[in-house]
Amino acid sequence: MDSHVIYQASTMVALLSGLYDGTVTFGELKKHGDFGIGTFHQLDGEMIAFDGEFFHLYPDGTAQKVSLDESTPFSSVTFFEQQQTAPLNKAVTRQELEKILDDLVPSPNLFHAIRIDGHFQEVHTRTVPHQDKPYPPFVEVTKSQPSFDFADVDGVIAGFWTPAFAQGIAVAGYHLHFINDVRDGGGHVMDFVLEQGTISICTCTDFQLALPQDNAYLKQDLSVADLERDIMIAEGSY
């Protein structure tokens, strides 16, 4: 199996703990991958990247290309090389698609970059809103995050499968973002119905973690009393 590296800026635990200041620019992040997901300084929306293009999915549901001087407190990227593909010619929900992916990935104990190109009957997304200091905990932020619905739309879903042992470093399981075909809207994927499309998978056997070195990170208590619950709340699945 060829080696592919996931490069990640900071950790999910740090984000849950309210560390929202950007520590890595997207100019730097782009050196480490052409595909991925993440968020922005002060939690100002979601990021999706594929084919070397990075998009800023704003809290109002719109999207624009990322400026390379913008920064991120948490993002994961890789250089995507399609290793497996599978066509989908029937309508499937997110839950049904994840079962298909479970059978396609070579092991649940490796990291996998997932891309889905297709026509969606519907996609339900949410986007984290901009925060000001003093930053509230992430689980509090999710209570007021706006959600959006896209219907009868072509688009791309990008994201990662993370093994269970890496929960807290990233989000264990499937973590997916969406952007529509005209590249003007999207967000963090909550649910969808995919009418037809193509799955592409790139398996990653190496993981590079770039931890922040600013005082906020160095002095933060990163212990989380109920990590599993807080991540489920953050992902909208609690």
Tab-separated table of C-alpha atoms in Angstrom:
chain	number	residue	atom	x	y	z
A	1	MET	CA	0.000	0.000	0.000
A	2	ASP	CA	1.372	3.401	-0.969
A	3	SER	CA	2.051	5.808	1.873
A	4	HIS	CA	-0.089	8.935	2.032
A	5	VAL	CA	0.250	11.526	4.778
A	6	ILE	CA	-2.495	13.427	6.563
A	7	TYR	CA	-1.210	16.746	7.899
A	8	GLN	CA	-3.315	18.199	10.688
A	9	ALA	CA	-3.142	21.573	12.402
A	10	SER	CA	-3.927	21.193	16.128
A	11	THR	CA	-6.491	18.788	17.597
A	12	MET	CA	-10.220	18.409	18.063
A	13	VAL	CA	-9.725	18.507	21.837
A	14	ALA	CA	-8.103	21.933	21.522
A	15	LEU	CA	-11.070	23.137	19.488
A	16	LEU	CA	-13.528	21.732	22.036
A	17	SER	CA	-11.566	23.631	24.701
A	18	GLY	CA	-12.174	26.984	23.005
A	19	LEU	CA	-8.847	27.500	21.207
A	20	TYR	CA	-10.194	29.253	18.110
A	21	ASP	CA	-7.271	31.504	17.161
A	22	GLY	CA	-5.726	30.560	13.835
A	23	THR	CA	-2.206	29.176	14.206
A	24	VAL	CA	-1.484	28.003	10.635
A	25	THR	CA	-2.104	30.015	7.473
A	26	PHE	CA	-3.772	28.402	4.514
A	27	GLY	CA	-0.711	29.284	2.494
A	28	GLU	CA	1.262	26.967	4.794
A	29	LEU	CA	-1.505	24.364	4.914
A	30	LYS	CA	-1.597	24.171	1.118
A	31	LYS	CA	2.038	22.991	1.122
A	32	HIS	CA	0.869	19.834	2.884
A	33	GLY	CA	-2.190	18.875	0.868
A	34	ASP	CA	-4.657	19.617	-1.907
A	35	PHE	CA	-7.680	18.027	-0.232
A	36	GLY	CA	-9.219	18.370	3.205
A	37	ILE	CA	-11.528	20.011	5.703
A	38	GLY	CA	-11.248	22.387	8.648
A	39	THR	CA	-12.338	25.694	10.101
A	40	PHE	CA	-11.139	29.313	10.322
A	41	HIS	CA	-9.759	31.840	12.780
A	42	GLN	CA	-12.433	32.608	15.384
A	43	LEU	CA	-14.514	29.695	14.032
A	44	ASP	CA	-15.648	31.818	11.109
A	45	GLY	CA	-17.168	29.010	9.046
A	46	GLU	CA	-16.001	25.721	7.534
A	47	MET	CA	-13.282	24.805	5.032
A	48	ILE	CA	-13.411	22.295	2.187
A	49	ALA	CA	-10.567	21.624	-0.247
A	50	PHE	CA	-10.211	19.386	-3.300
A	51	ASP	CA	-8.324	19.486	-6.592
A	52	GLY	CA	-5.996	22.023	-4.984
A	53	GLU	CA	-8.767	24.584	-4.434
A	54	PHE	CA	-9.657	25.723	-0.922
A	55	PHE	CA	-13.099	27.154	-0.175
A	56	HIS	CA	-14.380	29.174	2.783
A	57	LEU	CA	-17.929	28.106	3.697
A	58	TYR	CA	-19.297	31.088	5.610
A	59	PRO	CA	-21.781	31.081	8.514
A	60	ASP	CA	-24.451	32.577	6.226
A	61	GLY	CA	-24.275	29.497	3.954
A	62	THR	CA	-22.314	31.168	1.150
A	63	ALA	CA	-18.873	30.161	-0.130
A	64	GLN	CA	-15.783	31.817	-1.605
A	65	LYS	CA	-12.232	30.770	-2.375
A	66	VAL	CA	-9.893	30.943	0.602
A	67	SER	CA	-7.321	33.710	0.829
A	68	LEU	CA	-3.922	32.157	1.583
A	69	ASP	CA	-3.280	34.640	4.406
A	70	GLU	CA	-6.360	33.433	6.286
A	71	SER	CA	-5.551	31.091	9.143
A	72	THR	CA	-6.971	27.997	10.795
A	73	PRO	CA	-7.117	26.706	14.368
A	74	PHE	CA	-7.945	23.172	13.142
A	75	SER	CA	-7.690	21.612	9.681
A	76	SER	CA	-6.703	18.298	8.098
A	77	VAL	CA	-5.302	17.941	4.575
A	78	THR	CA	-3.632	15.363	2.351
A	79	PHE	CA	-2.511	15.034	-1.233
A	80	PHE	CA	-5.432	13.047	-2.583
A	81	GLU	CA	-4.612	10.171	-4.891
A	82	GLN	CA	-7.602	8.112	-5.947
A	83	GLN	CA	-6.966	4.472	-4.981
A	84	GLN	CA	-10.503	3.119	-5.027
A	85	THR	CA	-13.628	4.225	-6.847
A	86	ALA	CA	-17.183	2.979	-6.796
A	87	PRO	CA	-20.210	4.217	-8.753
A	88	LEU	CA	-23.538	4.787	-7.023
A	89	ASN	CA	-26.605	4.448	-9.214
A	90	LYS	CA	-29.359	4.430	-6.619
A	91	ALA	CA	-30.510	6.892	-3.999
A	92	VAL	CA	-28.825	6.462	-0.605
A	93	THR	CA	-28.978	8.323	2.688
A	94	ARG	CA	-25.866	9.283	4.625
A	95	GLN	CA	-26.328	6.263	6.897
A	96	GLU	CA	-26.652	3.921	3.911
A	97	LEU	CA	-23.641	5.460	2.198
A	98	GLU	CA	-21.510	5.054	5.306
A	99	LYS	CA	-22.311	1.332	5.307
A	100	ILE	CA	-21.132	1.157	1.690
A	101	LEU	CA	-17.941	3.008	2.645
A	102	ASP	CA	-17.399	0.627	5.568
A	103	ASP	CA	-17.228	-2.230	3.072
A	104	LEU	CA	-14.951	-0.343	0.678
A	105	VAL	CA	-12.210	0.907	2.998
A	106	PRO	CA	-9.402	-1.650	3.470
A	107	SER	CA	-9.313	-1.255	7.268
A	108	PRO	CA	-11.087	0.773	9.975
A	109	ASN	CA	-7.701	1.127	11.686
A	110	LEU	CA	-6.229	3.356	8.967
A	111	PHE	CA	-7.116	6.915	7.981
A	112	HIS	CA	-9.050	7.397	4.730
A	113	ALA	CA	-9.703	10.526	2.673
A	114	ILE	CA	-13.215	10.311	1.202
A	115	ARG	CA	-14.573	12.176	-1.807
A	116	ILE	CA	-18.107	11.909	-3.203
A	117	ASP	CA	-19.071	13.616	-6.459
A	118	GLY	CA	-22.714	13.419	-7.409
A	119	HIS	CA	-26.256	14.660	-7.657
A	120	PHE	CA	-28.016	15.065	-4.338
A	121	GLN	CA	-31.749	15.080	-3.765
A	122	GLU	CA	-30.985	17.021	-0.607
A	123	VAL	CA	-28.104	17.976	1.663
A	124	HIS	CA	-28.513	19.284	5.199
A	125	THR	CA	-25.536	21.276	6.510
A	126	ARG	CA	-24.550	23.494	9.401
A	127	THR	CA	-21.785	26.071	9.751
A	128	VAL	CA	-20.086	27.282	12.927
A	129	PRO	CA	-20.515	31.052	13.467
A	130	HIS	CA	-17.808	33.651	14.108
A	131	GLN	CA	-16.784	33.964	17.770
A	132	ASP	CA	-15.288	36.798	19.800
A	133	LYS	CA	-13.175	36.571	22.947
A	134	PRO	CA	-13.628	35.397	25.603
A	135	TYR	CA	-14.394	32.300	23.528
A	136	PRO	CA	-17.204	30.033	24.755
A	137	PRO	CA	-16.685	26.244	24.735
A	138	PHE	CA	-17.399	24.576	21.421
A	139	VAL	CA	-20.460	22.722	22.719
A	140	GLU	CA	-21.990	26.116	23.550
A	141	VAL	CA	-21.187	27.435	20.068
A	142	THR	CA	-23.046	24.552	18.428
A	143	LYS	CA	-26.297	25.565	20.129
A	144	SER	CA	-26.556	28.656	17.919
A	145	GLN	CA	-25.013	27.432	14.676
A	146	PRO	CA	-27.058	28.139	11.542
A	147	SER	CA	-28.178	25.256	9.322
A	148	PHE	CA	-28.919	25.138	5.607
A	149	ASP	CA	-30.731	22.861	3.177
A	150	PHE	CA	-29.712	22.276	-0.438
A	151	ALA	CA	-32.136	20.494	-2.789
A	152	ASP	CA	-31.741	18.917	-6.243
A	153	VAL	CA	-28.097	19.935	-6.468
A	154	ASP	CA	-24.819	18.670	-7.890
A	155	GLY	CA	-21.877	18.939	-5.557
A	156	VAL	CA	-18.858	17.488	-3.795
A	157	ILE	CA	-18.514	15.984	-0.343
A	158	ALA	CA	-14.981	15.775	1.045
A	159	GLY	CA	-13.711	14.514	4.359
A	160	PHE	CA	-12.026	11.776	6.325
A	161	TRP	CA	-12.561	8.514	8.128
A	162	THR	CA	-10.601	8.593	11.392
A	163	PRO	CA	-10.015	5.418	13.434
A	164	ALA	CA	-11.585	5.125	16.882
A	165	PHE	CA	-8.201	5.264	18.608
A	166	ALA	CA	-7.667	8.824	17.333
A	167	GLN	CA	-10.846	10.272	18.853
A	168	GLY	CA	-9.990	13.697	20.261
A	169	ILE	CA	-7.013	14.143	17.982
A	170	ALA	CA	-9.560	14.327	15.177
A	171	VAL	CA	-13.212	13.227	14.929
A	172	ALA	CA	-13.464	9.442	14.956
A	173	GLY	CA	-15.626	8.050	12.168
A	174	TYR	CA	-16.741	10.044	9.126
A	175	HIS	CA	-16.248	13.837	9.195
A	176	LEU	CA	-17.574	15.379	5.970
A	177	HIS	CA	-18.060	18.819	4.373
A	178	PHE	CA	-20.115	19.757	1.284
A	179	ILE	CA	-19.998	22.398	-1.441
A	180	ASN	CA	-22.408	22.776	-4.347
A	181	ASP	CA	-21.430	22.621	-8.017
A	182	VAL	CA	-21.481	26.387	-8.521
A	183	ARG	CA	-19.198	26.753	-5.474
A	184	ASP	CA	-21.294	29.361	-3.726
A	185	GLY	CA	-22.725	27.368	-0.805
A	186	GLY	CA	-22.081	24.477	1.544
A	187	GLY	CA	-21.110	23.495	5.079
A	188	HIS	CA	-20.484	20.702	7.543
A	189	VAL	CA	-22.557	17.683	6.472
A	190	MET	CA	-25.337	16.608	8.807
A	191	ASP	CA	-27.349	14.409	6.433
A	192	PHE	CA	-28.075	13.934	2.741
A	193	VAL	CA	-29.760	11.833	0.095
A	194	LEU	CA	-27.381	11.098	-2.764
A	195	GLU	CA	-29.258	10.236	-5.963
A	196	GLN	CA	-26.262	9.093	-7.993
A	197	GLY	CA	-22.534	9.689	-7.982
A	198	THR	CA	-19.034	8.356	-7.507
A	199	ILE	CA	-17.091	7.511	-4.362
A	200	SER	CA	-13.308	7.986	-4.373
A	201	ILE	CA	-11.054	6.834	-1.527
A	202	CYS	CA	-7.416	7.570	-0.689
A	203	THR	CA	-6.044	5.530	2.219
A	204	CYS	CA	-3.517	7.302	4.444
A	205	THR	CA	-1.031	5.363	6.556
A	206	ASP	CA	0.965	8.312	7.947
A	207	PHE	CA	-0.296	11.111	10.182
A	208	GLN	CA	1.572	14.364	10.892
A	209	LEU	CA	0.264	16.495	13.749
A	210	ALA	CA	1.352	20.150	13.978
A	211	LEU	CA	0.615	21.327	17.515
A	212	PRO	CA	0.305	25.064	18.282
A	213	GLN	CA	3.048	26.748	20.284
A	214	ASP	CA	1.256	29.915	21.380
A	215	ASN	CA	0.679	30.650	25.069
A	216	ALA	CA	-3.042	29.975	24.873
A	217	TYR	CA	-2.399	26.395	23.769
A	218	LEU	CA	0.562	25.790	26.069
A	219	LYS	CA	-1.378	26.882	29.158
A	220	GLN	CA	-4.796	25.431	28.288
A	221	ASP	CA	-6.197	22.512	30.287
A	222	LEU	CA	-7.048	20.054	27.506
A	223	SER	CA	-8.722	17.467	29.702
A	224	VAL	CA	-12.338	16.901	28.609
A	225	ALA	CA	-14.657	15.280	31.152
A	226	ASP	CA	-16.842	13.545	28.546
A	227	LEU	CA	-14.943	13.597	25.267
A	228	GLU	CA	-17.254	11.254	23.372
A	229	ARG	CA	-20.378	13.222	24.306
A	230	ASP	CA	-18.832	16.595	23.497
A	231	ILE	CA	-17.631	15.453	20.083
A	232	MET	CA	-21.071	14.000	19.332
A	233	ILE	CA	-22.620	17.354	20.263
A	234	ALA	CA	-20.080	19.195	18.136
A	235	GLU	CA	-20.850	16.915	15.189
A	236	GLY	CA	-24.605	17.228	15.643
A	237	SER	CA	-25.147	13.539	16.363
A	238	TYR	CA	-25.982	13.718	20.095
